[in-house]
């Protein structure tokens, strides 16, 4: 056990940004940082990190907490092991009593399997460098592939002897239980009770998690055999799920973050050769079909990926097959086919990092050009096959979650295929409607609402996932975004620079300051686009969203463009533009006390000042209304957080965890004080909306 004083030192030293950034690429948004949530399928950043509060929170799946909770969740560690992880990271010494044999046996299966895998990696590496067979067979193979010794040691490569049970016998003599050797797949037990090493006679490639734990092995046979597979991998286990692991991710993660780009290849040696050539931001799918889990792991580190494949037909088919998965996760994907007869391993051994990088820069292409060029070549002049080609590419564009990116790809597709853009937009909308998930199906019948005063088409059913305690408050704010998102709210001087703050930017900054994001994906998309394009010349949020290529967004804009937005604000921005134009036309006001000003000019100046006062009053009312609606959303978030903490408090009190209960009570007191202040603000401002 770790004593309480040491626990306090560890928790005091752990910074949420340091811990989370090892697993998620974070980008600053106001006072907080955001990234893709590592706990669920996240195509838009919904994971917020608050350095000031030292906590993280996903506003889609709800996961979050302090640094210890985060590391326990993502690494599946116990409380004590999570503390040990953080202590090691922050170089804090822990004094613990040595575990007895009985306590060691009581360790969970997962931890025991990780310990066995760690031992096996050291065993394989020692056999490679220290055993005569390993040096003669295994090391010679790596030398033939021109792998330097430092690279071999860095990737912890190894060798398994031909002897049928050398690993098993050595492990048992070292005190490791045969049951865990079998669970990890290192040995197989036959009906007669005899054990056989899975990887005997093979060179070994350990597979690491993102944090560096060895969870599996790949073994390549070196002798020719028609009976034996060329590669053998560890089976699925409690610690290894191949669909969620990538070879080389542990050694590539820092380079991927630094370069904001990842190269994806197929095999172990491709990764090692490129790494040795100086291109370290590379991972491999280990010859298996790409999965969403693997792509999400890359996406947590970067938005940009270049897929490197052999130039043969099999490589081309693999490249096409994987494209849609990347697009569906919202990634920027490029494809590079190497020259015929080359793979990343051979090409990296023949070229320096600079030459390889130059080749990539000159020959990589985005998925539209790659797919269109390839399929056009196959379709030729056949109109039916060309029509099928257009449908194929539209299906790929349809999976992209970001509406603006879809729109740009449609324009590019129109240019390449010589097809009218509107035709492609119509086809895209039909395809996306076909892909509408089950949650868009109508809810169980409810009593019909009162008939509207005028006949109009009923709105589409809303997905059940959108029914949240925040939705009505978010829609109120989204009306400001749709009707006035691009309008300048105020400006200020930052050093010598005049900074402009628009309505959408103000809403976004206010929410992120408190770690809040819209709970509805379409709402987040609309706010992000309004912030991103608010300063573009001629951008009009209302027009942009009402004609948006994403049906979800356009339907939302139509539904929210109603009279619930304060009518007196509709003319505000036009009035302000007219005022500035009039003021510019009138020129500078005369010096104070100047009696030589003609009467008609004085009347114009007085009228201008009166208009300025009316405008200032209206803008102030707009700001107060906007702040009031922001406070309302923050207050409901606080209510939900307080309710959740109260439930946790009951559980801790029932379990007798008084330390945890006291900590929660302290946090509850702080949140209740915040809620009281917000309620006060809401009460003070309620009259201003009348």
Short mmCIF file of C-alpha atoms in Angstrom, two decimals, residues 264 285 288-292 294-295 305 307 309 314-329 331 333-335 367 370-371 396 399:
data_model
loop_
_atom_site.label_atom_id
_atom_site.label_comp_id
_atom_site.label_asym_id
_atom_site.label_seq_id
_atom_site.Cartn_x
_atom_site.Cartn_y
_atom_site.Cartn_z
CA UNK A 264 0.48 3.98 -42.37
CA UNK A 285 -1.70 -2.43 -39.37
CA UNK A 288 -4.83 -7.17 -40.93
CA UNK A 289 -7.76 -5.24 -42.37
CA UNK A 290 -7.95 -1.72 -40.93
CA UNK A 291 -10.44 -1.17 -38.14
CA UNK A 292 -12.12 1.90 -36.68
CA UNK A 294 -6.88 1.54 -35.10
CA UNK A 295 -7.86 4.64 -37.03
CA UNK A 305 -2.55 10.48 -42.55
CA UNK A 307 -1.31 5.63 -46.56
CA UNK A 309 1.01 0.84 -50.23
CA UNK A 314 -3.32 -5.94 -54.29
CA UNK A 315 -1.85 -2.73 -52.83
CA UNK A 316 -4.20 -0.60 -54.91
CA UNK A 317 -7.26 -2.58 -53.76
CA UNK A 318 -6.13 -2.27 -50.14
CA UNK A 319 -5.71 1.49 -50.51
CA UNK A 320 -9.23 1.91 -51.91
CA UNK A 321 -10.76 -0.30 -49.23
CA UNK A 322 -9.26 1.70 -46.36
CA UNK A 323 -10.09 5.18 -47.64
CA UNK A 324 -13.72 5.34 -46.50
CA UNK A 325 -12.81 4.31 -42.95
CA UNK A 326 -10.43 7.27 -42.62
CA UNK A 327 -12.95 9.66 -44.12
CA UNK A 328 -15.68 8.44 -41.80
CA UNK A 329 -13.47 9.31 -38.82
CA UNK A 331 -9.37 12.51 -41.13
CA UNK A 333 -6.23 11.22 -45.94
CA UNK A 334 -3.71 11.03 -48.76
CA UNK A 335 -2.57 7.96 -50.68
CA UNK A 367 -8.44 10.44 -52.16
CA UNK A 370 -6.58 8.89 -56.49
CA UNK A 371 -9.94 7.17 -56.68
CA UNK A 396 -17.02 7.98 -50.09
CA UNK A 399 -19.23 9.37 -44.93
#
